[in-house]
Tab-separated table of C-alpha atoms in Angstrom:
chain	number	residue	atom	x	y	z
A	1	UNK	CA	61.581	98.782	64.801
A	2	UNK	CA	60.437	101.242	67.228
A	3	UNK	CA	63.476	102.811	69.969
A	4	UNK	CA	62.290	103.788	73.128
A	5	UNK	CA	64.261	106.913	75.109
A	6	UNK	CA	63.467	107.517	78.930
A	7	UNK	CA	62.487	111.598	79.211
A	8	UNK	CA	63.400	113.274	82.444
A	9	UNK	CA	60.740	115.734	83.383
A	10	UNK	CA	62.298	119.148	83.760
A	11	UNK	CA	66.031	118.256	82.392
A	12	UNK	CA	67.461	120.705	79.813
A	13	UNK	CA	70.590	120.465	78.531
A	14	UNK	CA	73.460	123.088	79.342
A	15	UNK	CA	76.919	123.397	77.869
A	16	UNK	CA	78.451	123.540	80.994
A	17	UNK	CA	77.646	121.793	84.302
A	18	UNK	CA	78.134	121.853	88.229
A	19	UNK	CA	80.493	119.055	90.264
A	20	UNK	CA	81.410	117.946	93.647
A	21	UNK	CA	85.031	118.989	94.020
A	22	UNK	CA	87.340	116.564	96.168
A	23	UNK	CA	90.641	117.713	95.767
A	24	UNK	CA	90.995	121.505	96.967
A	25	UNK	CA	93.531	122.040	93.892
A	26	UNK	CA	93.002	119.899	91.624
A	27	UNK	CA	89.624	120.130	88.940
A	28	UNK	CA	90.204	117.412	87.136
A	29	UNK	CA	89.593	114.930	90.609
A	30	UNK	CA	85.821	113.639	90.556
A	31	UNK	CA	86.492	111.108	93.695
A	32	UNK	CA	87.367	111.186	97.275
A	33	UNK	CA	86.315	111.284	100.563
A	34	UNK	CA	83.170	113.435	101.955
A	35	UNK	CA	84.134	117.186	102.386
A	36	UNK	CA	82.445	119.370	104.279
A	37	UNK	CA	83.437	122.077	102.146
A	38	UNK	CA	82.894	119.962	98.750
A	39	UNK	CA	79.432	119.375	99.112
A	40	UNK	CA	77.891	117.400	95.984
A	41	UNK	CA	75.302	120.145	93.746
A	42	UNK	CA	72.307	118.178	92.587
A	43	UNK	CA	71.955	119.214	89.258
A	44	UNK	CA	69.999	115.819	87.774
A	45	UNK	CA	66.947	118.340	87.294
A	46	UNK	CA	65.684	121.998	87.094
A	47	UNK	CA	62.340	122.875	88.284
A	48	UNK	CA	60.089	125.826	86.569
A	49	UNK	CA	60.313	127.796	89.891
A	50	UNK	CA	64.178	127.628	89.427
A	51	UNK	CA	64.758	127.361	85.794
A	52	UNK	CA	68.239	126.575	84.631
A	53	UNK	CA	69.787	126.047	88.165
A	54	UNK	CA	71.549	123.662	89.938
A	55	UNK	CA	71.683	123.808	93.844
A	56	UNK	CA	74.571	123.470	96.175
A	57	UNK	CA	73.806	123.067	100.275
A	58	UNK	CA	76.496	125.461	101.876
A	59	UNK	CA	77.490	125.416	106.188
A	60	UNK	CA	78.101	128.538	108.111
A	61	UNK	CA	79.141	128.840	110.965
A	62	UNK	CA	78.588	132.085	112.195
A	63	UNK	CA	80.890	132.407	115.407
A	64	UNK	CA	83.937	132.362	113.178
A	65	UNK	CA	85.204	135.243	111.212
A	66	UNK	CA	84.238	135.611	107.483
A	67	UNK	CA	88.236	135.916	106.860
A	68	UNK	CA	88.721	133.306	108.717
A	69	UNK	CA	85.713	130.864	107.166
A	70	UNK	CA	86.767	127.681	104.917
A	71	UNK	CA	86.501	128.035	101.202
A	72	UNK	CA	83.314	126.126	99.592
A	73	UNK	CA	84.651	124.802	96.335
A	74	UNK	CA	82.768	123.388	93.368
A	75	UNK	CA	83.971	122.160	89.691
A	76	UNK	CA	82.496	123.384	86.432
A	77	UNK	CA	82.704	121.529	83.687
A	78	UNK	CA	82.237	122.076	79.940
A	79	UNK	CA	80.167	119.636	78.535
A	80	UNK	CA	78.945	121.170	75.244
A	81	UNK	CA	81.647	123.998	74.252
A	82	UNK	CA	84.928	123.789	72.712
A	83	UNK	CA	87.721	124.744	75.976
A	84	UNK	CA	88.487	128.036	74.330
A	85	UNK	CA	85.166	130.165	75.320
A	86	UNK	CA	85.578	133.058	77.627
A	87	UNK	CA	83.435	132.262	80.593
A	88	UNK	CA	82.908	135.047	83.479
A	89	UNK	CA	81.460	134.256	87.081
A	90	UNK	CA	78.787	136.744	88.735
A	91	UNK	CA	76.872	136.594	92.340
A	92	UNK	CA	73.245	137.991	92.100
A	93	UNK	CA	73.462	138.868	96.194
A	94	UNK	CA	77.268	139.805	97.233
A	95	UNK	CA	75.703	139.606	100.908
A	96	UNK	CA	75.505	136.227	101.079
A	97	UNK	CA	78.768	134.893	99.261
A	98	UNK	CA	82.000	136.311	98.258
A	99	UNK	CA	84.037	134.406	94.898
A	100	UNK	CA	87.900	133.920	95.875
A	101	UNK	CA	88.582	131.713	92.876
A	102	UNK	CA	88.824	133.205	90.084
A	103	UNK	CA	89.331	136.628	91.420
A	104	UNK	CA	86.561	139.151	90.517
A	105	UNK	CA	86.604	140.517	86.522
A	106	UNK	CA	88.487	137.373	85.597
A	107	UNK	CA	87.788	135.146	82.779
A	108	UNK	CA	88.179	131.114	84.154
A	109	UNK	CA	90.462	129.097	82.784
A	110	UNK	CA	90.336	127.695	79.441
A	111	UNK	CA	90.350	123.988	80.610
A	112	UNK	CA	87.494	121.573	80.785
A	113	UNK	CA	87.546	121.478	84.391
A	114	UNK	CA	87.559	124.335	86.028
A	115	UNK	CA	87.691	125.106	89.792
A	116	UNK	CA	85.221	127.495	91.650
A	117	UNK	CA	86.040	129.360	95.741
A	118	UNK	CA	83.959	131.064	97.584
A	119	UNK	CA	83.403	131.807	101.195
A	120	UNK	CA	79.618	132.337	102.884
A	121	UNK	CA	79.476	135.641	104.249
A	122	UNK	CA	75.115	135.609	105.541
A	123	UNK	CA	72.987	132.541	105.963
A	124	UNK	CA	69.857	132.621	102.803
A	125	UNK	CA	70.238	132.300	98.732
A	126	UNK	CA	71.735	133.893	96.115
A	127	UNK	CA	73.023	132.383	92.807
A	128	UNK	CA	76.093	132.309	91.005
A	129	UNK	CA	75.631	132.759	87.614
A	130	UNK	CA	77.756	131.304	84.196
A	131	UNK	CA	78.035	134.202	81.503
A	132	UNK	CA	79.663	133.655	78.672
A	133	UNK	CA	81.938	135.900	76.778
A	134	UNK	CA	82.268	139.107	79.357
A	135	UNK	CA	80.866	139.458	82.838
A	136	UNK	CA	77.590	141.173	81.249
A	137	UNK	CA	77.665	138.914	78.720
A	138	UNK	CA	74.402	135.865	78.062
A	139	UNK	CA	74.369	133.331	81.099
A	140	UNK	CA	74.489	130.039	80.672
A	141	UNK	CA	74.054	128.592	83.749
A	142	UNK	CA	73.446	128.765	87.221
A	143	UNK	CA	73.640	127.741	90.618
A	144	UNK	CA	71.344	128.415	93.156
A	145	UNK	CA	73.406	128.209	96.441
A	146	UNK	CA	72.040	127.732	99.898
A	147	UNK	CA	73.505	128.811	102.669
A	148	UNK	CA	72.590	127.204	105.605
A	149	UNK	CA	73.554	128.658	109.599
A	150	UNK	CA	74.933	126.372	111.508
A	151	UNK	CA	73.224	123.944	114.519
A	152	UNK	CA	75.039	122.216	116.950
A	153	UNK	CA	73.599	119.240	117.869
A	154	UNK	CA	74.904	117.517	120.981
A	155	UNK	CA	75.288	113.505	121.423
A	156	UNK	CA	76.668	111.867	124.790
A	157	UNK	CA	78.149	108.591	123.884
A	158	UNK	CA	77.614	105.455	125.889
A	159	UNK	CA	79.645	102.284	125.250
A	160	UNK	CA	78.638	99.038	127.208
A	161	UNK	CA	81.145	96.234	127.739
A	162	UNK	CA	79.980	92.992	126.104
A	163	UNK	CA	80.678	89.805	127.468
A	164	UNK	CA	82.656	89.151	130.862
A	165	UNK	CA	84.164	87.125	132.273
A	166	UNK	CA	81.689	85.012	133.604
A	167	UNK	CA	81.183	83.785	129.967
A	168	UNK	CA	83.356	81.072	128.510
A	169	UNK	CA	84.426	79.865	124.687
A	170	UNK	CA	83.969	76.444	123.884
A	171	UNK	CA	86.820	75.384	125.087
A	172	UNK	CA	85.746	76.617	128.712
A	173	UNK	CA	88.463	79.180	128.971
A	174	UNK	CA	86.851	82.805	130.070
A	175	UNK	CA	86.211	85.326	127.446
A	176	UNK	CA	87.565	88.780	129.130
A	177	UNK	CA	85.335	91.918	128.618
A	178	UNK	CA	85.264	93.585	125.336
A	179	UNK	CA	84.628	96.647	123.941
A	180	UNK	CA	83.860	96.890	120.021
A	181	UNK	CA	84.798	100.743	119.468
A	182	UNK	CA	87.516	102.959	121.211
A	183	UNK	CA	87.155	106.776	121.984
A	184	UNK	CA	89.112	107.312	118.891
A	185	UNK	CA	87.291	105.429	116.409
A	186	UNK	CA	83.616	106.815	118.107
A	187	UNK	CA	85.092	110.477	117.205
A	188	UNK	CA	85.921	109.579	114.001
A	189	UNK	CA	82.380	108.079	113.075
A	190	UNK	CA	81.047	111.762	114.331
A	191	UNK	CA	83.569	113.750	111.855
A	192	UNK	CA	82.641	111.439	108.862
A	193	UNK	CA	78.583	112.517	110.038
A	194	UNK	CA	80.155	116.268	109.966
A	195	UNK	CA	81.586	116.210	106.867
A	196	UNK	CA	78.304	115.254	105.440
A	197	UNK	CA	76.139	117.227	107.106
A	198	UNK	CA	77.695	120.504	107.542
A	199	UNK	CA	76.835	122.060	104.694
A	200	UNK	CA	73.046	121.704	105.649
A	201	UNK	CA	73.781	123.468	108.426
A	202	UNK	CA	74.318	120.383	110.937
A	203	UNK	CA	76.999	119.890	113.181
A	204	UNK	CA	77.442	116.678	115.763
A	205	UNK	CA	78.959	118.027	118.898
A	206	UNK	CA	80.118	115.233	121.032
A	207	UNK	CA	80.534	115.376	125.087
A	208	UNK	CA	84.104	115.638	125.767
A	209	UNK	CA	84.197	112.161	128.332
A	210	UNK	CA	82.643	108.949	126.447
A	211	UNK	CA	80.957	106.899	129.122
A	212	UNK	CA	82.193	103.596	129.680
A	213	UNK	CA	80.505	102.610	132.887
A	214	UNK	CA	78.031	100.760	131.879
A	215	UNK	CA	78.056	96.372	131.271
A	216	UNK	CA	76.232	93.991	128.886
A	217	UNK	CA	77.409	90.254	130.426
A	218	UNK	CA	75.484	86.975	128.555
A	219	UNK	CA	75.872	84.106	130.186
């Protein structure tokens, strides 16, 4: 009997690992809604160019103080070690990110799930790096995070009214004129887009009046 075992090209296997974060407190949350500052890493593979390292997408937006900037948060998980090893975070460029969670010199927690804050301080790359035992100690994995400036991209929204009155149900009664979305519901549609694509450096800005001029009538 012969077993057959699918081999991802590039994968190696690392005792810890990189997750979206939903909750903002809470590490041991793996659902919710899209965050613009939870992104999702892709760590499914690790290319020779970038060996050992996941890679998180990270927005900035520029025009807004660094103080004043959102946390990015991400979860790190121990797959392969026991909960009790000292683990130490490091940044190889401190121009381009700044850790808030755990604060600087201090070991993480010893949990399984353990949450990581930082703020973008300069658009480009830099890497936050696992090390295991002290802050000089062996890494053991990393993240390659990208930090993208922010684009505002501008949409005017046009919604037609469907079906006057001039168009009857069966019954022979006039249909009045309908509109499918309201203003509110068209905003919210562009904040779910933001919350996506922020942290690759896109932002939906939508014209403050929503056109409703226009008319679709079927007869």
């Amino acid at each position: 009997m012969s077993i057959v075992k699918n081999i991802e090209r590039w994968t190696r296997i690392m005792p810890v690992r990189f997750a979206r974060a939903p909750d903002v407190n809470n590490p041991d949350i793996d659902s919710g809604a899209p965050d613009p500052n939870a992104p999702d890493p892709d760590d499914r593979g690790f290319i020779p160019a970038q060996p050992g390292a996941a890679v998180l997408p990270v927005g900035l937006d520029e025009s807004v103080a660094e103080a004043g900037r959102p946390e990015t948060r991400v979860r790190l998980i121990r797959e392969d070690m026991e909960n009790g090893g000292t683990l130490y975070l490091t940044v190889s460029d401190s121009a381009r990110l700044a850790i808030t969670s755990p604060a600087p010199g201090t070991a993480l927690p010893g949990q399984r799930n353990m949450m990581i804050k930082f703020r973008a301080r300069s658009a480009g790359e830099c890497l936050i790096r696992v090390m295991f035992g002290a802050e000089d100690g062996p890494i053991i994995h990393r993240l390659r995070v990208v930090v993208n400036a922010l684009r505002d991209v501008r949409l005017a929204a046009h919604v037609p009214t469907i079906n006057g009155a001039i168009v009857n149900d069966t019954g022979g009664t006039p249909v009045p004129a309908q509109s499918i979305r309201t203003d509110a519901t068209i905003r919210n549609l562009i904040d779910q887009a933001n919350a996506i694509y922020f942290p690759y450096g896109l932002r939906f800005v939508l014209d403050a009046a929503i056109d409703r001029a226009g008319a679709l009538n079927f007869t």
